[in-house]
Coordinates of C-alpha atoms in Angstrom, one line a residue:
M980 CA 89.3 -37.8 23.0
D981 CA 89.5 -35.3 20.2
Q982 CA 87.5 -32.1 19.8
A983 CA 84.9 -33.6 17.4
E984 CA 84.1 -36.4 19.8
L985 CA 83.8 -34.1 22.7
S986 CA 81.5 -31.7 20.8
E987 CA 79.3 -34.6 19.8
I988 CA 78.9 -35.7 23.4
V989 CA 78.1 -32.3 24.7
S990 CA 75.7 -31.6 21.8
G991 CA 73.8 -34.7 22.9
I992 CA 72.9 -33.1 26.3
P993 CA 69.2 -31.9 25.9
I994 CA 69.7 -28.7 28.0
P995 CA 72.2 -25.9 27.6
A996 CA 75.6 -27.3 28.4
F997 CA 79.3 -26.3 27.9
L998 CA 82.7 -27.6 28.9
I999 CA 85.4 -25.5 30.5
A1000 CA 88.8 -27.0 29.8
G1001 CA 91.8 -27.2 32.2
N1002 CA 93.1 -23.9 30.8
A1003 CA 89.8 -22.2 32.0
R1004 CA 88.6 -21.6 28.5
V1005 CA 85.1 -22.6 27.2
Q1006 CA 86.1 -25.6 25.1
T1007 CA 82.8 -26.7 23.6
M1008 CA 79.1 -25.7 23.8
N1009 CA 75.9 -27.4 22.5
T1010 CA 73.3 -25.6 20.4
A1011 CA 71.1 -24.7 23.4
A1012 CA 74.0 -23.0 25.1
N1013 CA 75.0 -21.2 22.0
A1014 CA 71.4 -19.8 21.8
L1015 CA 71.6 -18.7 25.4
F1016 CA 75.0 -17.1 25.5
G1017 CA 76.1 -16.7 21.9
A1018 CA 78.6 -18.7 19.8
E1019 CA 81.3 -16.2 20.4
V1020 CA 81.7 -17.4 23.9
Q1021 CA 83.5 -20.6 22.8
G1022 CA 87.3 -20.5 23.1
R1023 CA 87.3 -17.6 25.5
H1024 CA 88.2 -17.5 29.2
Y1025 CA 85.1 -18.3 31.1
V1026 CA 85.3 -15.3 33.4
T1027 CA 85.4 -12.8 30.5
A1028 CA 83.1 -14.8 28.3
L1029 CA 80.2 -15.4 30.7
R1030 CA 80.1 -12.4 33.0
Q1031 CA 77.2 -13.9 35.0
P1032 CA 77.9 -13.9 38.7
A1033 CA 75.6 -16.8 39.6
I1034 CA 77.3 -19.1 37.0
L1035 CA 80.8 -17.9 37.8
R1036 CA 80.2 -18.6 41.5
A1037 CA 79.1 -22.2 40.7
I1038 CA 82.1 -22.8 38.5
E1039 CA 84.6 -21.3 41.0
E1040 CA 83.1 -23.4 43.8
A1041 CA 83.3 -26.5 41.7
L1042 CA 87.0 -25.7 40.9
R1043 CA 87.8 -25.1 44.6
T1044 CA 86.1 -28.1 46.1
R1045 CA 86.4 -30.5 43.1
S1046 CA 82.7 -31.5 43.7
R1047 CA 79.4 -30.9 42.1
T1048 CA 78.0 -27.4 42.8
T1049 CA 74.6 -25.9 42.0
G1050 CA 73.3 -22.4 41.7
H1051 CA 70.5 -20.3 40.1
Y1052 CA 70.6 -18.1 37.1
T1053 CA 67.9 -15.7 35.9
V1054 CA 67.5 -14.3 32.4
S1055 CA 65.3 -11.2 32.3
G1056 CA 62.8 -11.0 29.4
D1057 CA 60.4 -8.4 28.1
V1058 CA 57.4 -10.3 29.4
S1059 CA 58.7 -12.7 32.0
D1060 CA 61.9 -14.0 33.5
Q1061 CA 63.5 -17.4 32.7
R1062 CA 65.0 -19.2 35.6
F1063 CA 67.7 -21.9 35.4
R1064 CA 69.3 -24.3 37.9
V1065 CA 73.1 -24.2 37.2
T1066 CA 75.1 -27.4 37.9
A1067 CA 78.9 -27.3 37.6
A1068 CA 80.5 -30.8 37.8
P1069 CA 84.2 -31.4 37.7
L1070 CA 85.5 -34.0 35.2
G1071 CA 88.7 -36.1 35.3
P1072 CA 91.2 -37.3 35.7
G1073 CA 90.9 -39.2 32.4
A1074 CA 90.4 -38.5 28.7
V1075 CA 88.3 -35.4 29.6
S1076 CA 89.1 -33.0 32.3
G1077 CA 87.6 -29.6 33.3
I1078 CA 84.2 -28.4 34.4
L1079 CA 80.9 -29.4 32.7
V1080 CA 78.3 -26.8 33.2
C1081 CA 74.6 -27.6 32.6
L1082 CA 71.6 -25.2 32.9
E1083 CA 68.2 -26.7 33.6
D1084 CA 65.1 -24.5 32.9
I1085 CA 63.1 -24.5 36.1
T1086 CA 60.8 -21.7 35.1
P1087 CA 57.6 -23.9 35.1
L1088 CA 58.4 -25.2 38.6
Y1089 CA 59.0 -21.7 39.8
E1090 CA 55.8 -20.4 38.3
A1091 CA 53.8 -23.3 39.8
G1092 CA 55.3 -22.5 43.2
Q1093 CA 54.4 -18.9 42.8
M1094 CA 50.9 -19.8 41.7
R1095 CA 50.4 -21.9 44.8
R1096 CA 51.7 -19.0 47.0
D1097 CA 49.4 -16.5 45.3
F1098 CA 46.5 -18.9 45.6
V1099 CA 46.9 -19.3 49.3
A1100 CA 47.3 -15.5 49.7
N1101 CA 44.2 -14.8 47.7
V1102 CA 42.1 -17.4 49.5
S1103 CA 43.2 -16.0 52.8
H1104 CA 42.4 -12.5 51.8
E1105 CA 39.0 -13.4 50.3
L1106 CA 38.0 -15.2 53.5
R1107 CA 39.5 -12.7 56.0
T1108 CA 37.2 -9.9 54.9
P1109 CA 33.9 -11.6 55.6
L1110 CA 35.3 -13.3 58.6
T1111 CA 36.4 -10.0 60.1
A1112 CA 32.9 -8.5 59.4
L1113 CA 31.2 -11.5 61.0
M1114 CA 33.4 -11.4 64.1
G1115 CA 32.8 -7.6 64.5
F1116 CA 29.1 -7.9 64.2
I1117 CA 29.0 -10.8 66.6
D1118 CA 30.9 -8.8 69.2
T1119 CA 28.6 -5.9 68.7
L1120 CA 25.5 -8.0 69.1
Q1121 CA 26.9 -9.6 72.2
G1122 CA 27.7 -6.2 73.7
P1123 CA 26.4 -2.7 72.8
A1124 CA 23.6 -3.8 70.5
R1125 CA 22.4 -6.7 72.7
D1126 CA 19.0 -5.0 73.2
D1127 CA 18.8 -2.9 70.1
A1128 CA 16.2 -4.7 67.9
A1129 CA 16.7 -2.4 64.8
A1130 CA 20.5 -2.8 64.9
R1131 CA 20.2 -6.6 65.4
T1132 CA 18.0 -6.9 62.3
R1133 CA 20.4 -4.8 60.2
F1134 CA 23.5 -6.6 61.5
L1135 CA 22.0 -10.1 61.0
G1136 CA 21.2 -9.1 57.4
V1137 CA 24.8 -8.1 56.8
M1138 CA 26.1 -11.3 58.5
A1139 CA 23.9 -13.4 56.3
R1140 CA 25.3 -11.7 53.2
E1141 CA 28.9 -12.2 54.3
A1142 CA 28.3 -15.8 55.3
G1143 CA 26.7 -16.4 51.8
R1144 CA 29.8 -14.9 50.3
M1145 CA 32.1 -17.3 52.1
N1146 CA 29.8 -20.2 51.2
R1147 CA 30.0 -19.2 47.5
L1148 CA 33.8 -19.0 47.7
V1149 CA 34.1 -22.4 49.4
G1150 CA 31.7 -23.9 46.8
D1151 CA 33.7 -22.4 43.9
L1152 CA 37.0 -23.7 45.4
L1153 CA 35.6 -27.2 45.8
S1154 CA 34.2 -27.0 42.2
L1155 CA 37.6 -25.8 40.8
S1156 CA 39.4 -28.6 42.7
R1157 CA 37.0 -31.3 41.3
V1158 CA 37.3 -29.9 37.7
E1159 CA 41.1 -29.8 37.9
F1160 CA 41.2 -33.3 39.3
S1161 CA 39.1 -34.7 36.4
E1162 CA 40.6 -32.5 33.6
R1163 CA 42.6 -35.3 32.0
Q1164 CA 39.5 -37.6 32.0
K1165 CA 37.8 -37.2 28.6
P1166 CA 34.0 -37.2 29.1
E1167 CA 32.1 -39.8 27.0
D1168 CA 28.4 -39.0 27.4
R1169 CA 26.6 -37.7 24.3
I1170 CA 25.1 -34.3 25.2
K1171 CA 22.9 -32.0 23.1
L1172 CA 24.2 -28.5 23.7
S1173 CA 20.8 -27.0 22.7
D1174 CA 19.2 -28.9 25.6
V1175 CA 21.9 -27.6 28.0
L1176 CA 21.3 -24.0 26.8
R1177 CA 17.6 -24.3 27.3
A1178 CA 18.1 -25.7 30.8
S1179 CA 20.5 -22.8 31.7
R1180 CA 18.0 -20.2 30.4
A1181 CA 15.1 -21.8 32.4
M1182 CA 17.2 -21.9 35.6
L1183 CA 18.1 -18.2 35.4
A1184 CA 14.7 -17.0 34.2
P1185 CA 13.0 -16.7 37.6
E1186 CA 15.7 -14.3 38.8
A1187 CA 16.6 -12.5 35.5
G1188 CA 13.2 -12.5 33.8
Q1189 CA 11.7 -14.5 31.0
D1190 CA 12.9 -12.1 28.3
A1191 CA 16.4 -11.4 29.7
V1192 CA 18.1 -14.1 27.7
H1193 CA 17.6 -14.3 23.9
L1194 CA 18.3 -17.9 22.8
D1195 CA 19.1 -18.3 19.1
L1196 CA 19.6 -22.0 18.2
G1197 CA 19.5 -21.2 14.5
A1198 CA 20.2 -24.1 12.2
G1199 CA 22.5 -25.7 14.8
E1200 CA 19.9 -27.6 16.7
G1201 CA 19.6 -31.3 15.9
Q1202 CA 22.0 -34.3 15.7
S1203 CA 24.8 -32.0 14.7
D1204 CA 25.0 -30.1 18.1
I1205 CA 25.8 -33.3 20.0
V1206 CA 29.2 -33.3 21.9
L1207 CA 30.9 -35.7 24.1
G1208 CA 30.6 -34.1 27.5
E1209 CA 29.4 -34.1 31.1
A1210 CA 26.0 -32.4 31.4
D1211 CA 26.4 -31.0 34.8
Q1212 CA 29.8 -29.4 34.0
L1213 CA 28.4 -27.9 30.7
R1214 CA 25.5 -26.5 32.5
Q1215 CA 27.9 -24.9 35.0
V1216 CA 29.8 -23.3 32.1
F1217 CA 26.8 -21.7 30.5
N1218 CA 25.1 -20.8 33.8
N1219 CA 28.3 -19.0 34.7
L1220 CA 28.7 -17.2 31.4
I1221 CA 25.0 -16.2 31.1
E1222 CA 24.9 -15.1 34.8
N1223 CA 28.0 -12.9 34.3
A1224 CA 26.5 -11.4 31.2
L1225 CA 23.3 -10.5 33.0
K1226 CA 25.2 -9.0 35.9
Y1227 CA 27.7 -6.9 33.9
G1228 CA 25.6 -6.2 30.8
G1229 CA 23.6 -3.5 32.6
A1230 CA 19.9 -3.2 33.5
E1231 CA 17.3 -3.7 30.7
S1232 CA 20.1 -5.0 28.4
P1233 CA 19.3 -8.5 27.0
V1234 CA 21.9 -11.2 26.8
E1235 CA 22.2 -13.0 23.4
V1236 CA 23.1 -16.7 23.4
R1237 CA 23.7 -18.1 19.9
L1238 CA 24.5 -21.7 18.9
S1239 CA 26.2 -22.3 15.6
L1240 CA 28.1 -25.0 13.8
T1241 CA 31.4 -25.0 12.0
D1242 CA 32.7 -27.7 9.6
Q1243 CA 36.3 -27.1 10.6
D1244 CA 37.4 -25.0 13.5
P1245 CA 40.9 -23.7 12.7
Y1246 CA 42.2 -24.2 16.2
L1247 CA 40.6 -27.5 17.1
R1248 CA 41.1 -28.8 13.5
S1249 CA 37.8 -30.6 13.6
P1250 CA 34.0 -29.9 13.2
A1251 CA 32.8 -28.1 16.3
V1252 CA 29.8 -26.5 18.0
R1253 CA 30.1 -22.8 19.0
V1254 CA 28.1 -21.0 21.6
D1255 CA 28.4 -17.2 21.8
V1256 CA 27.2 -15.5 25.0
R1257 CA 27.1 -11.7 24.2
D1258 CA 26.1 -8.8 26.5
H1259 CA 25.7 -5.1 25.7
G1260 CA 27.4 -3.7 28.7
P1261 CA 30.5 -1.4 29.1
G1262 CA 32.9 -3.9 27.6
I1263 CA 36.4 -4.9 28.8
A1264 CA 39.6 -3.2 28.0
A1265 CA 42.0 -5.2 25.9
H1266 CA 44.8 -5.5 28.5
H1267 CA 42.4 -7.3 30.9
I1268 CA 41.2 -10.0 28.5
P1269 CA 44.3 -12.3 28.7
R1270 CA 44.0 -12.5 32.5
L1271 CA 40.2 -12.9 32.8
T1272 CA 40.5 -16.7 33.4
E1273 CA 43.2 -16.3 36.2
R1274 CA 42.0 -17.2 39.6
F1275 CA 40.7 -14.2 41.6
Y1276 CA 41.4 -11.8 38.8
R1277 CA 38.8 -9.1 38.6
V1278 CA 38.4 -6.1 36.2
D1279 CA 36.5 -4.1 38.8
E1280 CA 37.2 -5.7 42.2
H1281 CA 34.7 -3.6 44.2
R1282 CA 31.9 -4.1 41.7
S1283 CA 32.5 -7.8 41.4
R1284 CA 32.3 -8.3 45.2
E1285 CA 29.1 -6.2 45.3
L1286 CA 27.6 -8.5 42.7
G1287 CA 28.6 -11.6 44.6
G1288 CA 31.5 -12.7 42.4
T1289 CA 34.2 -14.9 43.9
G1290 CA 36.8 -14.3 41.0
L1291 CA 36.8 -18.1 40.3
G1292 CA 34.0 -18.5 37.8
L1293 CA 35.9 -18.0 34.6
A1294 CA 38.8 -20.1 35.9
I1295 CA 36.3 -23.0 36.4
V1296 CA 34.8 -22.3 32.9
K1297 CA 38.3 -22.5 31.3
H1298 CA 39.2 -25.8 33.0
I1299 CA 35.8 -27.4 32.1
V1300 CA 36.1 -26.3 28.5
Q1301 CA 39.7 -27.7 28.4
R1302 CA 38.4 -31.0 29.8
H1303 CA 35.9 -31.2 26.9
R1304 CA 38.9 -30.6 24.5
G1305 CA 37.5 -27.3 23.5
R1306 CA 38.5 -23.7 23.7
L1307 CA 37.2 -20.4 25.2
A1308 CA 37.5 -17.2 23.2
I1309 CA 36.8 -13.7 24.6
T1310 CA 36.3 -10.6 22.5
S1311 CA 35.3 -7.2 23.7
E1312 CA 35.7 -3.5 23.2
P1313 CA 35.1 -0.7 25.7
G1314 CA 31.5 0.5 25.3
A1315 CA 30.5 -2.3 22.9
G1316 CA 29.9 -5.2 25.3
A1317 CA 31.7 -8.5 25.5
C1318 CA 31.3 -11.9 23.8
F1319 CA 32.4 -15.2 25.5
S1320 CA 32.6 -18.0 23.0
V1321 CA 32.8 -21.7 23.9
I1322 CA 33.8 -24.0 21.0
I1323 CA 33.7 -27.8 21.6
P1324 CA 34.3 -30.6 19.0
T1325 CA 31.2 -32.4 17.9
A1326 CA 30.7 -36.0 18.9
G1327 CA 32.6 -38.2 16.5
A1328 CA 35.0 -35.4 15.4
A1329 CA 38.5 -36.5 14.8
P1330 CA 40.7 -35.8 17.8
R1331 CA 43.4 -33.1 17.5
S1332 CA 46.8 -34.3 16.5

């Protein structure tokens, strides 16, 4: 087999791959390997060319045992690391001999595993705090405060608050699980977003006040604000966003909810309905915005807990909006409030390509 045929075979491998010949030199590399290590590596001795201990160990073990060997290689980046599974497989005897080295990108698998570990750790932490408080108050009520009516009343109030916090957390976890399970199922009901917004405003009015939410339907109300969706989930989205705006917008600061239409959303590439939920609170620093929809991420952890937040609301919102083939946009400046925008394709809009 000549060099051209060999190069053509290696170039057909869809992941970074290169062949080390019997003389221990890098004989041929595919385009992905060239991008990872540089074209100048080809033709050089693998030890001086690669200089990556994890890859060298896999190659040397394959040479020593004459069997397939695996290892792991990490490329450090400015934002995040890229992780590869290295496989070194001996070839020959035959037309081709040497060691074929392939690098499989396992970064998504690693990140998914890390996300699961972080999720378990966060849930454990969020539950441990109220559970510890409940257990402490129960012990106190069974012991020193057994006959103290004033302390009993005070402690039972705190216990009810902590139990409510756990109940909200479990409810949000179940809701997040249901949303993630159904995310790939496209909803098919025709829903008027203006009706959903009215229902959300009416539900929150008894607690927030009749004038706390300014609803501006503008020219968007009518047949043109109909989307394919699930009414309960859409109500959950706007209940969450409006409630957050009321909590973090500050006292006596109204929340503005505006519905509008666009003939062609540049990201969805279709006609869409846009709902902006705007508050006039302290705003959010720019470095927080990309992480707001992460599970359990809080800008102000202490204040969020005081206000009854679980850290899951915006994660639920994100998944529901994605299920409706829409997008969530967040804009804010410190001192100028925040605006959470939900953009959903109108019913009958051409699907994204």
